Coordinates of N, CA, C and O in Angstrom, one line a residue:
X1 N 128.4 -49.7 -0.8 CA 127.8 -48.4 -0.6 C 128.3 -47.9 0.7 O 128.3 -48.5 1.8
X2 N 128.8 -46.6 0.7 CA 129.4 -46.0 1.9 C 128.4 -45.9 3.0 O 127.2 -45.8 2.8
X3 N 128.9 -45.9 4.2 CA 128.0 -45.9 5.4 C 127.1 -44.6 5.4 O 126.0 -44.7 5.8
X4 N 127.6 -43.5 4.9 CA 126.8 -42.3 4.9 C 125.5 -42.4 4.0 O 124.5 -41.8 4.2
X5 N 125.6 -43.3 3.0 CA 124.4 -43.6 2.2 C 123.4 -44.5 2.9 O 122.2 -44.4 2.7
X6 N 124.0 -45.3 3.7 CA 123.1 -46.3 4.5 C 122.3 -45.5 5.6 O 121.2 -45.8 5.8
X7 N 122.9 -44.5 6.1 CA 122.3 -43.8 7.3 C 120.9 -43.3 7.0 O 120.0 -43.6 7.8
X8 N 120.7 -42.6 5.9 CA 119.4 -42.1 5.6 C 118.5 -43.2 5.0 O 117.3 -43.1 5.1
X9 N 119.1 -44.2 4.4 CA 118.3 -45.1 3.7 C 117.3 -45.9 4.6 O 116.2 -46.1 4.3
X10 N 117.9 -46.4 5.7 CA 117.1 -47.3 6.5 C 115.9 -46.6 7.2 O 114.9 -47.2 7.4
X11 N 116.0 -45.3 7.4 CA 114.9 -44.6 8.0 C 113.7 -44.3 7.1 O 112.7 -43.9 7.5
X12 N 113.9 -44.6 5.8 CA 112.8 -44.4 4.8 C 111.7 -45.4 4.9 O 110.7 -45.2 4.4
X13 N 112.0 -46.5 5.5 CA 111.1 -47.6 5.5 C 110.6 -47.9 6.9 O 111.3 -47.9 7.9
X14 N 109.3 -48.2 7.0 CA 108.7 -48.6 8.2 C 108.1 -50.0 8.0 O 107.4 -50.2 7.0
X15 N 108.2 -50.8 8.9 CA 107.6 -52.2 8.8 C 106.2 -52.2 9.1 O 105.7 -51.5 10.0
X16 N 105.4 -52.9 8.3 CA 104.0 -53.0 8.6 C 103.8 -53.8 9.9 O 104.5 -54.7 10.2
X17 N 102.8 -53.4 10.7 CA 102.6 -54.1 12.0 C 101.6 -55.2 11.7 O 100.5 -54.9 11.3
X18 N 102.0 -56.4 12.0 CA 101.1 -57.5 11.9 C 101.2 -58.3 13.2 O 102.2 -58.2 13.9
X19 N 100.1 -59.0 13.5 CA 100.1 -59.8 14.7 C 101.3 -60.7 14.8 O 101.9 -60.9 15.9
X20 N 101.7 -61.4 13.7 CA 102.8 -62.3 13.7 C 104.1 -61.7 14.1 O 104.9 -62.3 14.8
X21 N 104.3 -60.5 13.6 CA 105.6 -59.8 13.9 C 105.6 -58.9 15.1 O 106.6 -58.3 15.5
X22 N 104.4 -58.8 15.7 CA 104.2 -58.1 17.0 C 104.8 -56.7 17.0 O 105.5 -56.3 17.9
X23 N 104.6 -56.0 15.9 CA 105.0 -54.6 15.8 C 106.5 -54.4 15.6 O 106.9 -53.3 15.8
X24 N 107.2 -55.4 15.3 CA 108.7 -55.2 15.2 C 108.9 -54.3 14.0 O 108.4 -54.5 12.9
X25 N 109.8 -53.4 14.1 CA 110.1 -52.5 13.0 C 111.4 -52.9 12.3 O 112.1 -53.8 12.8
X26 N 111.7 -52.2 11.3 CA 112.9 -52.5 10.5 C 114.2 -52.4 11.3 O 115.1 -53.2 11.2
X27 N 114.3 -51.3 12.0 CA 115.5 -51.1 12.8 C 115.8 -52.2 13.8 O 116.9 -52.7 14.0
X28 N 114.7 -52.7 14.5 CA 114.8 -53.8 15.4 C 115.2 -55.1 14.7 O 116.0 -55.8 15.2
X29 N 114.5 -55.4 13.6 CA 114.8 -56.6 12.9 C 116.3 -56.6 12.4 O 117.0 -57.6 12.5
X30 N 116.8 -55.5 11.9 CA 118.2 -55.4 11.5 C 119.1 -55.6 12.7 O 120.1 -56.3 12.6
X31 N 118.8 -55.0 13.8 CA 119.6 -55.1 15.0 C 119.6 -56.6 15.5 O 120.7 -57.1 15.9
X32 N 118.5 -57.3 15.5 CA 118.5 -58.7 15.9 C 119.4 -59.5 15.0 O 120.2 -60.3 15.5
X33 N 119.4 -59.2 13.7 CA 120.4 -59.9 12.8 C 121.8 -59.6 13.1 O 122.7 -60.5 13.1
X34 N 122.1 -58.4 13.4 CA 123.5 -58.0 13.8 C 123.9 -58.7 15.1 O 125.0 -59.2 15.2
X35 N 123.0 -58.8 16.1 CA 123.3 -59.5 17.3 C 123.5 -61.0 17.0 O 124.5 -61.6 17.5
X36 N 122.6 -61.5 16.2 CA 122.7 -62.9 15.8 C 124.1 -63.3 15.2 O 124.7 -64.3 15.5
X37 N 124.5 -62.4 14.2 CA 125.8 -62.7 13.6 C 126.9 -62.6 14.5 O 127.9 -63.4 14.5
X38 N 126.8 -61.7 15.5 CA 127.9 -61.5 16.5 C 128.0 -62.7 17.5 O 129.0 -63.1 17.9
X39 N 126.8 -63.3 17.7 CA 126.7 -64.4 18.7 C 127.0 -65.8 18.0 O 127.2 -66.7 18.8
X40 N 126.9 -65.9 16.7 CA 126.9 -67.2 16.1 C 128.2 -67.9 16.4 O 128.2 -69.2 16.4
X41 N 129.3 -67.2 16.6 CA 130.6 -67.9 16.9 C 130.8 -68.2 18.4 O 131.8 -68.6 18.8
X42 N 129.8 -67.9 19.2 CA 129.8 -68.2 20.7 C 130.8 -67.3 21.4 O 131.2 -67.6 22.5
X43 N 131.2 -66.2 20.8 CA 132.1 -65.3 21.4 C 131.6 -63.8 21.2 O 132.1 -63.1 20.3
X44 N 130.6 -63.5 22.0 CA 129.9 -62.2 21.9 C 130.6 -61.2 22.8 O 130.3 -61.2 24.0
X45 N 131.5 -60.4 22.3 CA 132.3 -59.6 23.2 C 131.7 -58.2 23.4 O 130.8 -57.8 22.6
X46 N 132.2 -57.5 24.4 CA 131.8 -56.2 24.7 C 132.1 -55.3 23.5 O 131.3 -54.4 23.1
X47 N 133.2 -55.5 22.8 CA 133.6 -54.8 21.7 C 132.6 -54.9 20.5 O 132.2 -53.9 19.9
X48 N 132.1 -56.1 20.3 CA 131.0 -56.4 19.3 C 129.7 -55.7 19.7 O 129.1 -55.1 18.9
X49 N 129.4 -55.7 21.0 CA 128.2 -55.1 21.5 C 128.3 -53.6 21.2 O 127.3 -52.9 20.8
X50 N 129.4 -53.0 21.5 CA 129.6 -51.5 21.3 C 129.6 -51.2 19.8 O 129.0 -50.2 19.4
X51 N 130.2 -52.1 19.0 CA 130.2 -51.9 17.6 C 128.8 -51.9 17.0 O 128.5 -51.1 16.1
X52 N 128.0 -52.9 17.4 CA 126.6 -53.0 17.0 C 125.9 -51.7 17.3 O 125.2 -51.1 16.5
X53 N 126.0 -51.2 18.5 CA 125.3 -50.0 18.9 C 125.7 -48.8 18.1 O 124.9 -48.0 17.6
X54 N 127.0 -48.7 17.8 CA 127.5 -47.6 17.0 C 127.0 -47.7 15.6 O 126.6 -46.7 15.0
X55 N 127.0 -48.9 15.1 CA 126.6 -49.2 13.7 C 125.1 -48.9 13.6 O 124.6 -48.2 12.6
X56 N 124.3 -49.3 14.5 CA 122.9 -49.1 14.5 C 122.6 -47.6 14.6 O 121.7 -47.0 13.9
X57 N 123.3 -46.9 15.5 CA 123.1 -45.5 15.7 C 123.4 -44.7 14.4 O 122.6 -43.9 13.9
X58 N 124.5 -45.0 13.7 CA 124.8 -44.3 12.5 C 124.0 -44.7 11.3 O 123.5 -43.9 10.5
X59 N 123.7 -46.0 11.2 CA 122.9 -46.5 10.1 C 121.4 -46.1 10.1 O 120.8 -45.8 9.1
X60 N 120.9 -46.1 11.3 CA 119.5 -45.8 11.5 C 119.2 -44.4 11.9 O 118.1 -44.0 12.1
X61 N 120.3 -43.6 12.0 CA 120.2 -42.2 12.4 C 119.5 -42.0 13.7 O 118.5 -41.2 13.8
X62 N 119.9 -42.7 14.7 CA 119.3 -42.5 16.1 C 120.4 -42.3 17.1 O 121.5 -42.6 16.8
X63 N 120.1 -41.6 18.2 CA 121.1 -41.4 19.2 C 121.7 -42.7 19.7 O 121.0 -43.7 19.7
X64 N 122.9 -42.6 20.1 CA 123.6 -43.8 20.6 C 122.9 -44.5 21.8 O 122.8 -45.7 21.8
X65 N 122.4 -43.7 22.7 CA 121.6 -44.2 23.8 C 120.4 -45.1 23.4 O 120.1 -46.1 23.9
X66 N 119.7 -44.6 22.3 CA 118.6 -45.3 21.8 C 119.1 -46.6 21.1 O 118.4 -47.6 21.2
X67 N 120.2 -46.5 20.4 CA 120.7 -47.7 19.7 C 121.2 -48.7 20.7 O 121.0 -49.9 20.5
X68 N 121.7 -48.3 21.9 CA 122.1 -49.3 22.9 C 120.8 -50.0 23.5 O 120.8 -51.2 23.6
X69 N 119.7 -49.2 23.7 CA 118.5 -49.8 24.1 C 117.9 -50.8 23.1 O 117.4 -51.8 23.5
X70 N 118.0 -50.4 21.8 CA 117.6 -51.2 20.8 C 118.4 -52.5 20.7 O 117.8 -53.6 20.5
X71 N 119.7 -52.4 20.9 CA 120.6 -53.6 20.9 C 120.2 -54.5 22.1 O 120.1 -55.7 21.9
X72 N 119.9 -54.0 23.3 CA 119.6 -54.8 24.4 C 118.2 -55.5 24.2 O 118.1 -56.7 24.4
X73 N 117.3 -54.8 23.6 CA 116.0 -55.4 23.2 C 116.2 -56.5 22.2 O 115.7 -57.6 22.3
X74 N 117.1 -56.3 21.2 CA 117.4 -57.2 20.2 C 118.1 -58.5 20.7 O 117.8 -59.6 20.3
X75 N 118.9 -58.3 21.7 CA 119.6 -59.4 22.4 C 118.6 -60.3 23.0 O 118.7 -61.6 22.9
X76 N 117.6 -59.8 23.7 CA 116.5 -60.6 24.3 C 115.7 -61.3 23.3 O 115.4 -62.5 23.4
X77 N 115.4 -60.7 22.2 CA 114.6 -61.3 21.1 C 115.4 -62.4 20.4 O 114.9 -63.5 20.2
X78 N 116.7 -62.1 20.1 CA 117.5 -63.0 19.5 C 117.7 -64.3 20.3 O 117.7 -65.4 19.7
X79 N 117.8 -64.2 21.6 CA 118.1 -65.3 22.5 C 116.9 -66.3 22.4 O 117.1 -67.5 22.6
X80 N 115.7 -65.8 22.2 CA 114.5 -66.7 22.2 C 114.0 -67.0 20.8 O 113.1 -67.8 20.6
X81 N 114.6 -66.5 19.7 CA 114.1 -66.7 18.4 C 114.7 -68.0 17.8 O 115.9 -68.3 17.9
X82 N 113.8 -68.8 17.3 CA 114.1 -70.1 16.8 C 114.9 -70.0 15.5 O 115.7 -70.9 15.2
X83 N 114.6 -69.0 14.7 CA 115.2 -68.8 13.4 C 115.3 -67.4 13.0 O 114.9 -66.5 13.8
X84 N 115.7 -67.1 11.8 CA 115.9 -65.7 11.4 C 114.9 -65.3 10.3 O 115.0 -64.2 9.8
X85 N 114.0 -66.2 10.0 CA 113.0 -65.9 8.9 C 112.2 -64.7 9.1 O 112.1 -63.8 8.2
X86 N 111.7 -64.5 10.3 CA 110.8 -63.3 10.5 C 111.5 -62.0 10.4 O 111.0 -61.0 10.0
X87 N 112.8 -62.0 10.8 CA 113.6 -60.8 10.7 C 113.9 -60.5 9.3 O 113.9 -59.3 8.8
X88 N 114.3 -61.5 8.5 CA 114.6 -61.2 7.1 C 113.3 -60.9 6.3 O 113.4 -60.1 5.4
X89 N 112.2 -61.4 6.8 CA 110.9 -61.1 6.1 C 110.6 -59.6 6.2 O 110.2 -59.0 5.3
X90 N 110.8 -59.1 7.4 CA 110.6 -57.6 7.6 C 111.5 -56.8 6.7 O 111.1 -55.9 6.1
X91 N 112.7 -57.2 6.6 CA 113.7 -56.6 5.7 C 113.2 -56.7 4.2 O 113.2 -55.7 3.5
X92 N 112.8 -57.9 3.8 CA 112.4 -58.1 2.4 C 111.1 -57.3 2.1 O 111.0 -56.8 1.0
X93 N 110.2 -57.1 3.1 CA 109.0 -56.4 2.9 C 109.2 -54.9 2.8 O 108.4 -54.1 2.3
X94 N 110.4 -54.4 3.4 CA 110.6 -53.0 3.5 C 111.7 -52.4 2.7 O 111.8 -51.2 2.6
X95 N 112.6 -53.2 2.3 CA 113.8 -52.7 1.5 C 113.7 -53.4 0.1 O 113.7 -54.6 0.0
X96 N 113.7 -52.5 -0.9 CA 113.7 -53.0 -2.3 C 114.9 -54.0 -2.5 O 116.0 -53.8 -2.0
X97 N 114.6 -55.0 -3.4 CA 115.6 -56.0 -3.7 C 117.0 -55.4 -4.0 O 118.0 -55.9 -3.5
X98 N 117.0 -54.4 -4.9 CA 118.3 -53.8 -5.3 C 119.0 -53.0 -4.2 O 120.1 -52.5 -4.4
X99 N 118.5 -52.9 -3.0 CA 119.1 -52.2 -1.9 C 119.4 -53.2 -0.7 O 120.0 -52.7 0.3
X100 N 119.1 -54.4 -0.8 CA 119.3 -55.3 0.3 C 120.8 -55.7 0.6 O 121.1 -56.1 1.7
X101 N 121.6 -55.4 -0.4 CA 123.1 -55.6 -0.1 C 123.6 -54.8 1.0 O 124.5 -55.1 1.7
X102 N 122.8 -53.7 1.3 CA 123.2 -52.8 2.4 C 123.2 -53.6 3.7 O 124.0 -53.5 4.6
X103 N 122.2 -54.4 3.9 CA 122.0 -55.3 5.1 C 123.2 -56.2 5.2 O 123.8 -56.4 6.3
X104 N 123.6 -56.8 4.1 CA 124.7 -57.7 4.1 C 126.0 -57.0 4.4 O 126.9 -57.5 5.2
X105 N 126.2 -55.8 4.0 CA 127.4 -55.0 4.3 C 127.4 -54.8 5.8 O 128.5 -54.9 6.4
X106 N 126.3 -54.5 6.4 CA 126.3 -54.2 7.8 C 126.7 -55.5 8.6 O 127.4 -55.5 9.5
X107 N 126.1 -56.6 8.1 CA 126.4 -57.9 8.8 C 127.9 -58.3 8.6 O 128.6 -58.7 9.5
X108 N 128.4 -58.0 7.4 CA 129.8 -58.3 7.1 C 130.7 -57.4 8.0 O 131.8 -57.8 8.4
X109 N 130.3 -56.2 8.2 CA 131.1 -55.3 9.1 C 131.3 -55.9 10.5 O 132.4 -55.8 11.0
X110 N 130.2 -56.5 11.0 CA 130.3 -57.1 12.3 C 131.2 -58.3 12.3 O 132.1 -58.5 13.1
X111 N 131.1 -59.1 11.2 CA 131.9 -60.3 11.1 C 133.4 -60.0 11.0 O 134.2 -60.6 11.7
X112 N 133.7 -59.0 10.2 CA 135.1 -58.6 10.0 C 135.7 -57.7 11.0 O 136.9 -57.5 11.1
X113 N 134.9 -57.2 11.9 CA 135.4 -56.2 12.9 C 136.4 -56.8 13.9 O 137.2 -56.1 14.4
X114 N 136.3 -58.1 14.2 CA 137.2 -58.7 15.1 C 138.4 -59.4 14.4 O 139.2 -59.9 15.1
X115 N 138.4 -59.3 13.1 CA 139.6 -59.8 12.4 C 139.6 -61.3 12.2 O 140.6 -61.8 11.6
X116 N 138.5 -62.0 12.6 CA 138.5 -63.4 12.5 C 137.2 -63.8 11.8 O 136.1 -63.5 12.3
X117 N 137.3 -64.6 10.7 CA 136.1 -65.1 10.0 C 135.9 -66.5 10.4 O 136.7 -67.4 10.2
X118 N 134.8 -66.8 11.1 CA 134.5 -68.1 11.5 C 133.6 -68.8 10.5 O 132.7 -68.1 9.9
X119 N 133.7 -70.1 10.3 CA 132.8 -70.8 9.4 C 131.3 -70.7 9.7 O 130.5 -70.7 8.9
X120 N 131.0 -70.6 11.0 CA 129.6 -70.4 11.4 C 129.1 -69.1 11.0 O 127.9 -68.9 10.6
X121 N 130.0 -68.0 11.0 CA 129.5 -66.7 10.5 C 129.3 -66.7 9.0 O 128.3 -66.2 8.6
X122 N 130.2 -67.4 8.3 CA 130.0 -67.5 6.9 C 128.7 -68.3 6.5 O 128.0 -67.9 5.7
X123 N 128.5 -69.3 7.3 CA 127.2 -70.1 7.1 C 126.0 -69.3 7.3 O 125.0 -69.3 6.6
X124 N 126.0 -68.5 8.4 CA 124.9 -67.7 8.8 C 124.7 -66.6 7.7 O 123.5 -66.3 7.3
X125 N 125.7 -66.0 7.2 CA 125.6 -64.9 6.2 C 125.1 -65.5 4.9 O 124.3 -64.9 4.2
X126 N 125.5 -66.7 4.6 CA 125.0 -67.4 3.4 C 123.5 -67.7 3.5 O 122.7 -67.4 2.6
X127 N 123.0 -68.1 4.7 CA 121.6 -68.3 5.0 C 120.8 -67.0 4.8 O 119.8 -66.9 4.2
X128 N 121.3 -65.9 5.5 CA 120.6 -64.6 5.4 C 120.6 -64.1 4.0 O 119.5 -63.6 3.5
X129 N 121.7 -64.2 3.3 CA 121.7 -63.8 1.9 C 120.6 -64.5 1.1 O 119.9 -63.9 0.3
X130 N 120.5 -65.8 1.3 CA 119.5 -66.6 0.6 C 118.1 -66.2 1.0 O 117.3 -66.1 0.1
X131 N 117.9 -66.0 2.2 CA 116.6 -65.6 2.7 C 116.2 -64.2 2.1 O 115.0 -63.9 1.9
X132 N 117.2 -63.4 1.9 CA 116.9 -62.0 1.3 C 116.9 -62.1 -0.3 O 116.7 -61.1 -0.9
X133 N 117.2 -63.3 -0.8 CA 117.2 -63.4 -2.3 C 118.5 -62.9 -2.9 O 118.5 -62.6 -4.1
X134 N 119.6 -62.8 -2.2 CA 120.9 -62.3 -2.6 C 121.8 -63.5 -2.9 O 121.9 -64.4 -2.1
X135 N 122.5 -63.4 -4.0 CA 123.4 -64.5 -4.5 C 124.7 -64.5 -3.7 O 125.0 -63.5 -3.1
X136 N 125.4 -65.6 -3.7 CA 126.7 -65.7 -3.0 C 127.6 -64.7 -3.7 O 128.4 -64.1 -2.9
X137 N 127.5 -64.5 -5.0 CA 128.4 -63.5 -5.6 C 128.2 -62.1 -5.1 O 129.1 -61.4 -4.8
X138 N 126.9 -61.7 -5.0 CA 126.6 -60.4 -4.5 C 127.0 -60.2 -3.0 O 127.4 -59.2 -2.6
X139 N 126.9 -61.3 -2.2 CA 127.4 -61.3 -0.9 C 128.9 -61.1 -0.8 O 129.4 -60.4 0.0
X140 N 129.6 -61.8 -1.7 CA 131.0 -61.6 -1.8 C 131.4 -60.2 -2.2 O 132.4 -59.6 -1.6
X141 N 130.6 -59.6 -3.0 CA 130.9 -58.2 -3.4 C 130.6 -57.3 -2.2 O 131.4 -56.3 -1.9
X142 N 129.6 -57.5 -1.4 CA 129.3 -56.8 -0.2 C 130.5 -56.9 0.8 O 130.9 -55.9 1.3
X143 N 131.0 -58.1 0.9 CA 132.1 -58.3 1.8 C 133.3 -57.5 1.3 O 134.0 -56.9 2.1
X144 N 133.6 -57.6 0.0 CA 134.7 -56.8 -0.5 C 134.6 -55.3 -0.3 O 135.5 -54.6 0.0
X145 N 133.3 -54.8 -0.5 CA 133.1 -53.4 -0.2 C 133.4 -53.0 1.2 O 134.0 -52.0 1.5
X146 N 133.0 -53.9 2.2 CA 133.3 -53.6 3.6 C 134.8 -53.7 3.8 O 135.3 -52.9 4.6
X147 N 135.4 -54.7 3.3 CA 136.9 -54.8 3.5 C 137.6 -53.6 3.0 O 138.6 -53.1 3.6
X148 N 137.2 -53.0 1.9 CA 137.8 -51.8 1.3 C 137.6 -50.6 2.3 O 138.5 -49.9 2.6
X149 N 136.3 -50.5 2.8 CA 135.9 -49.4 3.7 C 136.7 -49.5 5.0 O 137.1 -48.5 5.6
X150 N 137.0 -50.8 5.4 CA 137.7 -51.0 6.7 C 139.2 -51.1 6.5 O 139.9 -51.4 7.5
X151 N 139.7 -51.0 5.3 CA 141.1 -51.1 5.0 C 141.7 -52.4 5.4 O 142.7 -52.5 5.9
X152 N 140.9 -53.5 5.1 CA 141.4 -54.8 5.4 C 142.0 -55.5 4.2 O 141.7 -55.3 3.1

């Protein structure tokens, strides 16, 4: 799905506020996952940080300055989060099953943006796909879509 379709899609959903999720919204949950995939290979570069902010800005239709603040907040949350379940739960509760590949495409874009696929990144994407109820085949299709979009 092209990025311009993703832009308006994510803003349609709001996460329910529950005590367990402490008011975390869909945009923040998505940003935490983007930060987590960028950090999983232990090489979280300035380029990746900028790419995440730009991707969040365009995908969530928010100003870049707001996306940068969201990324900084997500970095703090990600650093103390034991797992990814609560973030994927927010996504599952707010994005219909047949649209969740959008999330994987965003994650794949971060993985592929540096030109190097690490086995840790592949493993994390496999975990997130599973938590979202997405098959390995559909994840591979999402990766192929991103590779076409990025001319890789």
